[in-house]
Amino acid sequence: MNLTQKILNVHLMNGNPVPGERVGIKIDQTLTQDATGTMAYLEFEAMGIDRVCTELSVSYIDHNMTQQGPNNMNDHAYLQTTAANFGVYFSRAGNGICHQVHLERFGAPGKTMLGSDSHTPTGGGLGMIAIGAGGLNVALAMAGKPFMMSYPKVIGVKLTGELQPWVAAKDVILKLLSILTTKGNVGCIVEYFGDGVKTLSVPQRATITNMGAELGVTTSVFPSDEKTRDFLKAQGRDNVYRELKADENAEYDRIIEINLAELEPLVTQSPSPDNVKTFSEVEGTKVNQVIIGSCTNSSFRDLTIAAEIIKGKTVHPETSFAIAPGSRQVLEMIAENGTLATFIKSGARILESSCGACIGQGASPGENAVSVRTFNRNFAGRTGTNNDNVFLASPEVAVVAALTGKLTDPRKSGFEYPDVREPKEFKIDDSMIIVPPAAGEAPQIKRASTIGAPPENIPLPENIDGNVVIKVEDKITTDHIMPAGPFLKFRSNIPEYSKAVFNCFNENGKPSFDERAAEIRDEGKHGIIVAGESYGQGSSREHAAICPMYLGIKIVAAKSYERIHKENLVNFGILPLTFSNNEDYDKINENDNVMIENIRLQLKNKNTITAKLKSGDVIELKHDLTSEQIETILAGGILNQKI
Ligand code: MIC
Ligand code: SF4
C-alpha cells in the first residue's frame, strides 16, 4: 500500500476503498479559523450536540483581525465562548496563523484532520491526512460523523537529489503546479516519496503540502521519518512521533519525478498559481512591494534566511518590504535572537502574525504596481486592488527583489547564500492557547448583535422556473463568488455579506448580482448560475454557497467543479449539475429562462435532468450525486435533515 491508503484505511468507517467510491473517514482532529469558524459553530450549535467527539479540536483566531467596527471582536468573543462550551482548544488572536500553529503545537503523524480552511493540507508535512472542507462538514466531524469523500487516486511524486542554493521548497510546489495545473486533479491525493524527501525539513514539506491546495487535490502527504522526529522533538512533542511510509513497491495511479537538484528558482504570476514562470521570462521586472508571510512561507527558517540575506543592507528605495511571521513562536524567536532587529534596521515593515495581506486585509498594492509575495494565491483582485500583478515566490526570491527593486534571479544576485538550519529547540509557550474547561464549567456563549443565525433554506421545489442570474467562464474562484478583504467582517451576517456576491462582475449602471437574484427570488422564480470548468476553485468558504442560497439560487450548471465548493453547494441545498454535452454551455445566456419540470422526481429516478431553454431547445444536464446527497438537496440542505 502507499501511505495515503495506509492512513485512510485505518480510518475507514464506511464504503469500499476503491478510487472514486464514496467513503466515510473517521476524523481525529479538526481545525477552524475565525472567518469560517463562526458559521461552523453556529451550525454545530444547531445540531444540538453538547461537546465535540473528536480527539482534538482547535478554534483559531487569525483571519478577521483588523477590520473597522465591532464585528471582529464580537466574532472572537463568540468563538472563545463556544470553544469553552464545546470542549475546543482556543488559539487567541496574536498566536499566529492556524496552519503554522497547528503544525508546531498539535499535528501528529498518521492522524486525520478536517479543517474549515483550504490550506489544512499543511499538516501533510507531518504525515497527516489533513483535508480542507466547508464549516458544516467540520461541524459534522466535531459531532463525530464520518467525513464523506471520494476514495482518492494517488499521484506519487518521487523526489530525488537535493535542493541547490537559492532554490527552495516553494520551487518544488511551483514546479508541480506547472505540471499538474490548478484544474483536473479533483479526487486525487499527492503523496511524496523517494530519496529526496529526507533532505527536506518539516516546515519545507509543509510549504509544499500547503500550496498543494492550489492543485485542486484532496490533500498532499509526506512520509513521517527522522526529519519529522527532529521537528517534533524540537517542539517538545516527540511522544507523538511514529514512522510512516509507503510499502516498498507501493503502487500509484501516476508517478511524477522531480529531481530537486535540477530545480531552478521560479515565480508564478497573477491571475493563477499555475501561471509559473522561470527567471528567463521575468528577470528585471520592477518590483514595488514585497511581503514575506502567510501560512505557506513564514516559518522560523523562512524569516531567518531572509534576514541573513538582508543583514546590513537597506530595502530598495522604490520598494516597500514587509514581513508577517507565521506564529507567535516564530515572532518570539526572531525577536529574541536579534533577527527581528535585522529586519527593522533594513527598513522592513513589521506586520502581525496573522493572514493579513494574504486575504486582502491591508497592504494592497498601488495601481499597476508589482507585488512579490511568499503566499499561495494570486487570484485576480485578491490583494484588494483591481488588476493587481502579484508574483508568488520563495522567501529567498522575495528578499532579493526587496533589495534590488526588481525580479532578480537570486543565483545571479551576487549575495552570499546563507547557511540556515532548523533550530534544535523551538521556543515553547502555549500560554495563548486556552484549554477548554470541564463540561458544565464554561461561561455563557457571548452572542453580540452582529452574530447572525445559522442559514436556513427551503426544500427543493417540484418544478424549477429558473432564470440565469449570471453566466461566468472557466476557473471561477470562491474569491470571485464571495470576496474577502473588507467584506470579511460580515462572515457571521449572511444578509449583509450576500450583498457582495460576485461583486467583481458588477458594472456601473447595471443592477448587481444580489439585486437581480433577489428580484428573481421575490417573483417566486429560482436563480441559476451557469459556469465553465473548475467552478469554485480556491478557498473552503462555505459562504460562496450560503450567500447564493440566501439569494434564492437553486442550481449551478457548470462544466466541472472543484471538490470543496461542490460539497458546500450540496450541503446548503444548491444542486450542482454539469452539462451532458459541454457545447450546451453556449446555448444559455444570462437572464434566460430555464424550465425544469418535476425536478425532484427526475433527481430520484436518474442521473440526468432535462431542461427547457428560452429558445425552445431542450438540453440534458447531469449529476453524479449519491442517494444521500440527493436526499440533502431535496431537503434544502443538511441543516434541514435529522443529524
Ligand atoms: C483563503 O486563503 O482563501 C482563506 C481565506 O484562508 C480561505 C478561508 C476563508 O475564506 O475563510 C481558505 O483558504 O479556505
Ligand atoms: Fe490565511 Fe492566507 Fe493561509 Fe488563507 S492562505 S489561511 S488567508 S495565510
PDB file of C-alpha atoms in Angstrom, residues 334-580:
ATOM      1  CA  ILE A 334      13.228  36.079  15.888  1.00  0.00           C
ATOM      2  CA  ALA A 335      12.684  38.821  18.457  1.00  0.00           C
ATOM      3  CA  GLU A 336      14.930  37.100  20.985  1.00  0.00           C
ATOM      4  CA  ASN A 337      17.801  36.229  18.650  1.00  0.00           C
ATOM      5  CA  GLY A 338      18.082  39.647  17.011  1.00  0.00           C
ATOM      6  CA  THR A 339      16.632  38.648  13.632  1.00  0.00           C
ATOM      7  CA  LEU A 340      13.688  40.997  14.085  1.00  0.00           C
ATOM      8  CA  ALA A 341      16.109  43.857  14.741  1.00  0.00           C
ATOM      9  CA  THR A 342      17.884  42.981  11.479  1.00  0.00           C
ATOM     10  CA  PHE A 343      14.590  43.386   9.626  1.00  0.00           C
ATOM     11  CA  ILE A 344      13.767  46.636  11.396  1.00  0.00           C
ATOM     12  CA  LYS A 345      17.205  48.054  10.582  1.00  0.00           C
ATOM     13  CA  SER A 346      16.820  47.094   6.936  1.00  0.00           C
ATOM     14  CA  GLY A 347      13.615  49.120   6.695  1.00  0.00           C
ATOM     15  CA  ALA A 348      11.125  46.248   6.776  1.00  0.00           C
ATOM     16  CA  ARG A 349       7.591  46.907   7.927  1.00  0.00           C
ATOM     17  CA  ILE A 350       6.555  44.504  10.664  1.00  0.00           C
ATOM     18  CA  LEU A 351       3.038  43.087  10.282  1.00  0.00           C
ATOM     19  CA  GLU A 352       1.294  40.970  12.869  1.00  0.00           C
ATOM     20  CA  SER A 353       1.229  37.166  12.952  1.00  0.00           C
ATOM     21  CA  SER A 354      -1.990  36.670  11.015  1.00  0.00           C
ATOM     22  CA  CYS A 355      -3.340  36.197   7.492  1.00  0.00           C
ATOM     23  CA  GLY A 356      -3.476  39.961   6.907  1.00  0.00           C
ATOM     24  CA  ALA A 357      -2.450  40.940   3.396  1.00  0.00           C
ATOM     25  CA  CYS A 358      -2.892  37.387   2.111  1.00  0.00           C
ATOM     26  CA  ILE A 359      -6.637  37.793   2.364  1.00  0.00           C
ATOM     27  CA  GLY A 360      -6.753  41.395   1.226  1.00  0.00           C
ATOM     28  CA  GLN A 361      -6.702  42.999   4.657  1.00  0.00           C
ATOM     29  CA  GLY A 362      -4.327  45.878   4.145  1.00  0.00           C
ATOM     30  CA  ALA A 363      -1.053  46.276   2.251  1.00  0.00           C
ATOM     31  CA  SER A 364      -2.869  46.328  -1.101  1.00  0.00           C
ATOM     32  CA  PRO A 365      -0.527  47.202  -3.973  1.00  0.00           C
ATOM     33  CA  GLY A 366      -0.874  50.509  -5.827  1.00  0.00           C
ATOM     34  CA  GLU A 367      -2.172  50.930  -9.387  1.00  0.00           C
ATOM     35  CA  ASN A 368      -0.025  48.997 -11.852  1.00  0.00           C
ATOM     36  CA  ALA A 369       2.318  48.080  -9.000  1.00  0.00           C
ATOM     37  CA  VAL A 370       4.098  44.744  -8.957  1.00  0.00           C
ATOM     38  CA  SER A 371       3.938  42.811  -5.705  1.00  0.00           C
ATOM     39  CA  VAL A 372       6.115  39.812  -4.858  1.00  0.00           C
ATOM     40  CA  ARG A 373       4.681  37.686  -2.072  1.00  0.00           C
ATOM     41  CA  THR A 374       5.591  34.379  -0.484  1.00  0.00           C
ATOM     42  CA  PHE A 375       1.881  33.482  -0.313  1.00  0.00           C
ATOM     43  CA  ASN A 376      -0.054  30.722  -2.097  1.00  0.00           C
ATOM     44  CA  ARG A 377      -2.735  32.565  -4.081  1.00  0.00           C
ATOM     45  CA  ASN A 378      -2.591  35.305  -6.684  1.00  0.00           C
ATOM     46  CA  PHE A 379      -6.196  35.228  -7.898  1.00  0.00           C
ATOM     47  CA  ALA A 380      -7.139  38.490  -9.603  1.00  0.00           C
ATOM     48  CA  GLY A 381      -8.110  41.202  -7.139  1.00  0.00           C
ATOM     49  CA  ARG A 382      -7.418  39.125  -4.001  1.00  0.00           C
ATOM     50  CA  THR A 383      -4.993  41.789  -2.756  1.00  0.00           C
ATOM     51  CA  GLY A 384      -7.797  44.350  -2.680  1.00  0.00           C
ATOM     52  CA  THR A 385      -6.517  46.142  -5.806  1.00  0.00           C
ATOM     53  CA  ASN A 386      -8.196  45.594  -9.184  1.00  0.00           C
ATOM     54  CA  ASN A 387      -5.909  44.385 -11.962  1.00  0.00           C
ATOM     55  CA  ASP A 388      -3.220  43.520  -9.423  1.00  0.00           C
ATOM     56  CA  ASN A 389       0.016  41.957 -10.604  1.00  0.00           C
ATOM     57  CA  VAL A 390       1.276  39.518  -7.993  1.00  0.00           C
ATOM     58  CA  PHE A 391       4.232  37.165  -8.264  1.00  0.00           C
ATOM     59  CA  LEU A 392       4.320  34.336  -5.725  1.00  0.00           C
ATOM     60  CA  ALA A 393       7.816  33.210  -4.823  1.00  0.00           C
ATOM     61  CA  SER A 394      10.110  31.803  -2.145  1.00  0.00           C
ATOM     62  CA  PRO A 395      11.421  33.992   0.705  1.00  0.00           C
ATOM     63  CA  GLU A 396      14.827  33.897  -0.993  1.00  0.00           C
ATOM     64  CA  VAL A 397      13.480  35.309  -4.262  1.00  0.00           C
ATOM     65  CA  ALA A 398      11.290  37.790  -2.384  1.00  0.00           C
ATOM     66  CA  VAL A 399      14.037  39.289  -0.249  1.00  0.00           C
ATOM     67  CA  VAL A 400      16.400  39.610  -3.204  1.00  0.00           C
ATOM     68  CA  ALA A 401      13.634  41.509  -5.035  1.00  0.00           C
ATOM     69  CA  ALA A 402      13.209  43.763  -1.981  1.00  0.00           C
ATOM     70  CA  LEU A 403      16.900  44.624  -2.115  1.00  0.00           C
ATOM     71  CA  THR A 404      17.322  45.042  -5.862  1.00  0.00           C
ATOM     72  CA  GLY A 405      13.873  46.550  -6.575  1.00  0.00           C
ATOM     73  CA  LYS A 406      13.320  44.101  -9.411  1.00  0.00           C
ATOM     74  CA  LEU A 407      12.846  40.414 -10.076  1.00  0.00           C
ATOM     75  CA  THR A 408      16.395  39.113  -9.927  1.00  0.00           C
ATOM     76  CA  ASP A 409      17.488  35.518 -10.287  1.00  0.00           C
ATOM     77  CA  PRO A 410      18.875  35.120  -6.758  1.00  0.00           C
ATOM     78  CA  ARG A 411      21.674  32.909  -8.071  1.00  0.00           C
ATOM     79  CA  LYS A 412      22.957  35.903 -10.039  1.00  0.00           C
ATOM     80  CA  SER A 413      22.349  38.493  -7.318  1.00  0.00           C
ATOM     81  CA  GLY A 414      25.913  38.451  -6.015  1.00  0.00           C
ATOM     82  CA  PHE A 415      24.594  37.996  -2.456  1.00  0.00           C
ATOM     83  CA  GLU A 416      26.025  35.204  -0.382  1.00  0.00           C
ATOM     84  CA  TYR A 417      23.701  32.246   0.184  1.00  0.00           C
ATOM     85  CA  PRO A 418      23.367  31.865   3.961  1.00  0.00           C
ATOM     86  CA  ASP A 419      23.633  28.529   5.702  1.00  0.00           C
ATOM     87  CA  VAL A 420      20.435  28.375   7.759  1.00  0.00           C
ATOM     88  CA  ARG A 421      19.402  25.275   9.710  1.00  0.00           C
ATOM     89  CA  GLU A 422      16.229  24.365  11.542  1.00  0.00           C
ATOM     90  CA  PRO A 423      16.576  25.081  15.271  1.00  0.00           C
ATOM     91  CA  LYS A 424      17.276  22.167  17.624  1.00  0.00           C
ATOM     92  CA  GLU A 425      14.726  23.628  20.029  1.00  0.00           C
ATOM     93  CA  PHE A 426      11.789  25.867  19.297  1.00  0.00           C
ATOM     94  CA  LYS A 427      10.568  28.220  21.993  1.00  0.00           C
ATOM     95  CA  ILE A 428       7.599  26.545  23.572  1.00  0.00           C
ATOM     96  CA  ASP A 429       4.990  28.750  25.192  1.00  0.00           C
ATOM     97  CA  ASP A 430       1.373  27.687  24.912  1.00  0.00           C
ATOM     98  CA  SER A 431       0.028  30.415  27.158  1.00  0.00           C
ATOM     99  CA  MET A 432      -2.008  31.883  24.279  1.00  0.00           C
ATOM    100  CA  ILE A 433      -3.842  28.602  23.796  1.00  0.00           C
ATOM    101  CA  ILE A 434      -6.794  28.239  26.144  1.00  0.00           C
ATOM    102  CA  VAL A 435      -7.550  24.684  27.227  1.00  0.00           C
ATOM    103  CA  PRO A 436     -11.325  24.090  27.413  1.00  0.00           C
ATOM    104  CA  PRO A 437     -12.742  23.777  30.939  1.00  0.00           C
ATOM    105  CA  ALA A 438     -14.548  20.654  32.119  1.00  0.00           C
ATOM    106  CA  ALA A 439     -18.129  20.213  30.919  1.00  0.00           C
ATOM    107  CA  GLY A 440     -20.517  22.489  32.794  1.00  0.00           C
ATOM    108  CA  GLU A 441     -17.815  24.978  33.829  1.00  0.00           C
ATOM    109  CA  ALA A 442     -17.792  27.159  30.723  1.00  0.00           C
ATOM    110  CA  PRO A 443     -19.072  30.747  30.650  1.00  0.00           C
ATOM    111  CA  GLN A 444     -22.225  31.583  28.731  1.00  0.00           C
ATOM    112  CA  ILE A 445     -21.818  31.926  24.975  1.00  0.00           C
ATOM    113  CA  LYS A 446     -21.352  35.616  24.053  1.00  0.00           C
ATOM    114  CA  ARG A 447     -23.621  36.441  21.179  1.00  0.00           C
ATOM    115  CA  ALA A 448     -23.333  40.100  20.183  1.00  0.00           C
ATOM    116  CA  SER A 449     -25.861  41.636  17.790  1.00  0.00           C
ATOM    117  CA  THR A 450     -23.565  41.075  14.773  1.00  0.00           C
ATOM    118  CA  ILE A 451     -23.682  37.292  15.253  1.00  0.00           C
ATOM    119  CA  GLY A 452     -26.411  36.001  12.973  1.00  0.00           C
ATOM    120  CA  ALA A 453     -28.397  32.808  12.907  1.00  0.00           C
ATOM    121  CA  PRO A 454     -27.461  29.586  11.114  1.00  0.00           C
ATOM    122  CA  PRO A 455     -28.502  29.707   7.471  1.00  0.00           C
ATOM    123  CA  GLU A 456     -31.996  28.498   6.521  1.00  0.00           C
ATOM    124  CA  ASN A 457     -33.265  27.117   3.244  1.00  0.00           C
ATOM    125  CA  ILE A 458     -36.473  25.666   1.838  1.00  0.00           C
ATOM    126  CA  PRO A 459     -36.730  22.194   0.272  1.00  0.00           C
ATOM    127  CA  LEU A 460     -36.170  21.893  -3.472  1.00  0.00           C
ATOM    128  CA  PRO A 461     -39.444  22.756  -5.290  1.00  0.00           C
ATOM    129  CA  GLU A 462     -41.229  20.340  -7.653  1.00  0.00           C
ATOM    130  CA  ASN A 463     -40.638  22.500 -10.708  1.00  0.00           C
ATOM    131  CA  ILE A 464     -37.862  24.969 -11.422  1.00  0.00           C
ATOM    132  CA  ASP A 465     -38.995  28.174 -13.066  1.00  0.00           C
ATOM    133  CA  GLY A 466     -35.450  29.348 -13.444  1.00  0.00           C
ATOM    134  CA  ASN A 467     -33.568  32.410 -14.540  1.00  0.00           C
ATOM    135  CA  VAL A 468     -29.849  32.605 -15.266  1.00  0.00           C
ATOM    136  CA  VAL A 469     -28.656  35.337 -12.913  1.00  0.00           C
ATOM    137  CA  ILE A 470     -25.072  35.148 -14.087  1.00  0.00           C
ATOM    138  CA  LYS A 471     -23.032  33.280 -16.675  1.00  0.00           C
ATOM    139  CA  VAL A 472     -19.313  33.028 -15.931  1.00  0.00           C
ATOM    140  CA  GLU A 473     -16.322  31.392 -17.582  1.00  0.00           C
ATOM    141  CA  ASP A 474     -13.693  28.821 -16.559  1.00  0.00           C
ATOM    142  CA  LYS A 475     -11.679  28.841 -13.303  1.00  0.00           C
ATOM    143  CA  ILE A 476     -14.048  30.984 -11.274  1.00  0.00           C
ATOM    144  CA  THR A 477     -12.659  31.039  -7.726  1.00  0.00           C
ATOM    145  CA  THR A 478     -14.556  31.421  -4.485  1.00  0.00           C
ATOM    146  CA  ASP A 479     -12.820  34.816  -4.225  1.00  0.00           C
ATOM    147  CA  HIS A 480     -14.819  35.819  -7.330  1.00  0.00           C
ATOM    148  CA  ILE A 481     -18.042  34.424  -5.880  1.00  0.00           C
ATOM    149  CA  MET A 482     -17.622  35.724  -2.341  1.00  0.00           C
ATOM    150  CA  PRO A 483     -14.897  38.338  -1.873  1.00  0.00           C
ATOM    151  CA  ALA A 484     -12.977  38.528   1.395  1.00  0.00           C
ATOM    152  CA  GLY A 485     -10.906  41.663   2.181  1.00  0.00           C
ATOM    153  CA  PRO A 486     -13.137  44.392   3.628  1.00  0.00           C
ATOM    154  CA  PHE A 487     -16.190  42.095   3.475  1.00  0.00           C
ATOM    155  CA  LEU A 488     -14.624  39.531   5.813  1.00  0.00           C
ATOM    156  CA  LYS A 489     -16.203  41.164   8.812  1.00  0.00           C
ATOM    157  CA  PHE A 490     -19.638  40.105   7.576  1.00  0.00           C
ATOM    158  CA  ARG A 491     -18.848  36.380   7.796  1.00  0.00           C
ATOM    159  CA  SER A 492     -21.368  35.975  10.650  1.00  0.00           C
ATOM    160  CA  ASN A 493     -24.041  38.080   8.942  1.00  0.00           C
ATOM    161  CA  ILE A 494     -25.425  36.379   5.840  1.00  0.00           C
ATOM    162  CA  PRO A 495     -27.897  39.106   4.687  1.00  0.00           C
ATOM    163  CA  GLU A 496     -25.146  41.725   4.784  1.00  0.00           C
ATOM    164  CA  TYR A 497     -22.435  39.523   3.223  1.00  0.00           C
ATOM    165  CA  SER A 498     -24.821  38.451   0.449  1.00  0.00           C
ATOM    166  CA  LYS A 499     -24.707  41.985  -0.969  1.00  0.00           C
ATOM    167  CA  ALA A 500     -21.131  41.260  -2.109  1.00  0.00           C
ATOM    168  CA  VAL A 501     -21.766  38.033  -4.077  1.00  0.00           C
ATOM    169  CA  PHE A 502     -19.979  38.211  -7.466  1.00  0.00           C
ATOM    170  CA  ASN A 503     -19.335  41.923  -6.896  1.00  0.00           C
ATOM    171  CA  CYS A 504     -16.176  41.754  -9.031  1.00  0.00           C
ATOM    172  CA  PHE A 505     -18.521  41.430 -12.048  1.00  0.00           C
ATOM    173  CA  ASN A 506     -20.656  44.458 -11.130  1.00  0.00           C
ATOM    174  CA  GLU A 507     -20.898  47.043 -13.874  1.00  0.00           C
ATOM    175  CA  ASN A 508     -21.761  50.694 -13.412  1.00  0.00           C
ATOM    176  CA  GLY A 509     -25.413  51.427 -14.125  1.00  0.00           C
ATOM    177  CA  LYS A 510     -26.416  47.759 -14.090  1.00  0.00           C
ATOM    178  CA  PRO A 511     -28.097  46.002 -11.170  1.00  0.00           C
ATOM    179  CA  SER A 512     -25.704  43.949  -9.072  1.00  0.00           C
ATOM    180  CA  PHE A 513     -25.883  40.156  -8.718  1.00  0.00           C
ATOM    181  CA  ASP A 514     -27.633  40.347  -5.355  1.00  0.00           C
ATOM    182  CA  GLU A 515     -30.216  42.818  -6.659  1.00  0.00           C
ATOM    183  CA  ARG A 516     -31.045  40.661  -9.689  1.00  0.00           C
ATOM    184  CA  ALA A 517     -31.083  37.440  -7.703  1.00  0.00           C
ATOM    185  CA  ALA A 518     -33.327  38.910  -5.010  1.00  0.00           C
ATOM    186  CA  GLU A 519     -35.699  40.262  -7.664  1.00  0.00           C
ATOM    187  CA  ILE A 520     -35.994  36.824  -9.260  1.00  0.00           C
ATOM    188  CA  ARG A 521     -36.458  35.205  -5.851  1.00  0.00           C
ATOM    189  CA  ASP A 522     -39.159  37.737  -4.907  1.00  0.00           C
ATOM    190  CA  GLU A 523     -41.024  36.950  -8.157  1.00  0.00           C
ATOM    191  CA  GLY A 524     -41.206  33.339  -6.932  1.00  0.00           C
ATOM    192  CA  LYS A 525     -38.677  32.176  -9.544  1.00  0.00           C
ATOM    193  CA  HIS A 526     -35.448  30.305  -8.983  1.00  0.00           C
ATOM    194  CA  GLY A 527     -31.942  31.584  -9.587  1.00  0.00           C
ATOM    195  CA  ILE A 528     -29.440  29.659 -11.720  1.00  0.00           C
ATOM    196  CA  ILE A 529     -25.683  30.188 -12.126  1.00  0.00           C
ATOM    197  CA  VAL A 530     -24.025  28.984 -15.347  1.00  0.00           C
ATOM    198  CA  ALA A 531     -20.269  28.395 -15.245  1.00  0.00           C
ATOM    199  CA  GLY A 532     -17.342  26.867 -17.131  1.00  0.00           C
ATOM    200  CA  GLU A 533     -14.628  24.463 -15.961  1.00  0.00           C
ATOM    201  CA  SER A 534     -13.336  24.185 -12.387  1.00  0.00           C
ATOM    202  CA  TYR A 535     -16.079  26.261 -10.821  1.00  0.00           C
ATOM    203  CA  GLY A 536     -15.340  27.216  -7.200  1.00  0.00           C
ATOM    204  CA  GLN A 537     -11.555  26.922  -7.100  1.00  0.00           C
ATOM    205  CA  GLY A 538      -9.642  28.063  -4.067  1.00  0.00           C
ATOM    206  CA  SER A 539     -10.943  28.620  -0.594  1.00  0.00           C
ATOM    207  CA  SER A 540     -13.232  26.478   1.512  1.00  0.00           C
ATOM    208  CA  ARG A 541     -15.518  29.387   2.427  1.00  0.00           C
ATOM    209  CA  GLU A 542     -19.000  27.928   2.529  1.00  0.00           C
ATOM    210  CA  HIS A 543     -20.369  31.471   2.259  1.00  0.00           C
ATOM    211  CA  ALA A 544     -19.817  31.026  -1.505  1.00  0.00           C
ATOM    212  CA  ALA A 545     -22.741  28.586  -1.269  1.00  0.00           C
ATOM    213  CA  ILE A 546     -24.682  30.028   1.691  1.00  0.00           C
ATOM    214  CA  CYS A 547     -24.995  33.574   0.317  1.00  0.00           C
ATOM    215  CA  PRO A 548     -26.148  32.493  -3.179  1.00  0.00           C
ATOM    216  CA  MET A 549     -28.566  30.122  -1.398  1.00  0.00           C
ATOM    217  CA  TYR A 550     -29.854  33.029   0.690  1.00  0.00           C
ATOM    218  CA  LEU A 551     -30.402  34.960  -2.567  1.00  0.00           C
ATOM    219  CA  GLY A 552     -32.542  32.136  -3.985  1.00  0.00           C
ATOM    220  CA  ILE A 553     -30.046  30.277  -6.183  1.00  0.00           C
ATOM    221  CA  LYS A 554     -31.219  26.694  -6.608  1.00  0.00           C
ATOM    222  CA  ILE A 555     -28.985  25.317  -9.356  1.00  0.00           C
ATOM    223  CA  VAL A 556     -25.479  25.730 -10.697  1.00  0.00           C
ATOM    224  CA  ALA A 557     -24.847  24.343 -14.180  1.00  0.00           C
ATOM    225  CA  ALA A 558     -21.084  24.148 -14.747  1.00  0.00           C
ATOM    226  CA  LYS A 559     -18.698  22.244 -16.999  1.00  0.00           C
ATOM    227  CA  SER A 560     -16.863  20.969 -13.876  1.00  0.00           C
ATOM    228  CA  TYR A 561     -16.427  21.751 -10.179  1.00  0.00           C
ATOM    229  CA  GLU A 562     -13.729  21.896  -7.569  1.00  0.00           C
ATOM    230  CA  ARG A 563     -14.189  19.490  -4.677  1.00  0.00           C
ATOM    231  CA  ILE A 564     -14.798  21.683  -1.631  1.00  0.00           C
ATOM    232  CA  HIS A 565     -17.157  24.105  -3.331  1.00  0.00           C
ATOM    233  CA  LYS A 566     -19.249  21.322  -4.832  1.00  0.00           C
ATOM    234  CA  GLU A 567     -19.665  19.754  -1.364  1.00  0.00           C
ATOM    235  CA  ASN A 568     -20.603  23.165   0.037  1.00  0.00           C
ATOM    236  CA  LEU A 569     -23.284  23.613  -2.641  1.00  0.00           C
ATOM    237  CA  VAL A 570     -24.811  20.260  -1.747  1.00  0.00           C
ATOM    238  CA  ASN A 571     -24.560  20.983   1.987  1.00  0.00           C
ATOM    239  CA  PHE A 572     -26.745  24.044   1.538  1.00  0.00           C
ATOM    240  CA  GLY A 573     -29.208  22.568  -0.943  1.00  0.00           C
ATOM    241  CA  ILE A 574     -27.933  24.036  -4.225  1.00  0.00           C
ATOM    242  CA  LEU A 575     -27.951  21.432  -6.982  1.00  0.00           C
ATOM    243  CA  PRO A 576     -24.568  21.172  -8.769  1.00  0.00           C
ATOM    244  CA  LEU A 577     -25.230  19.955 -12.316  1.00  0.00           C
ATOM    245  CA  THR A 578     -22.884  19.509 -15.246  1.00  0.00           C
ATOM    246  CA  PHE A 579     -23.619  19.542 -18.979  1.00  0.00           C
ATOM    247  CA  SER A 580     -24.060  16.169 -20.666  1.00  0.00           C
TER     248      SER A 580
END
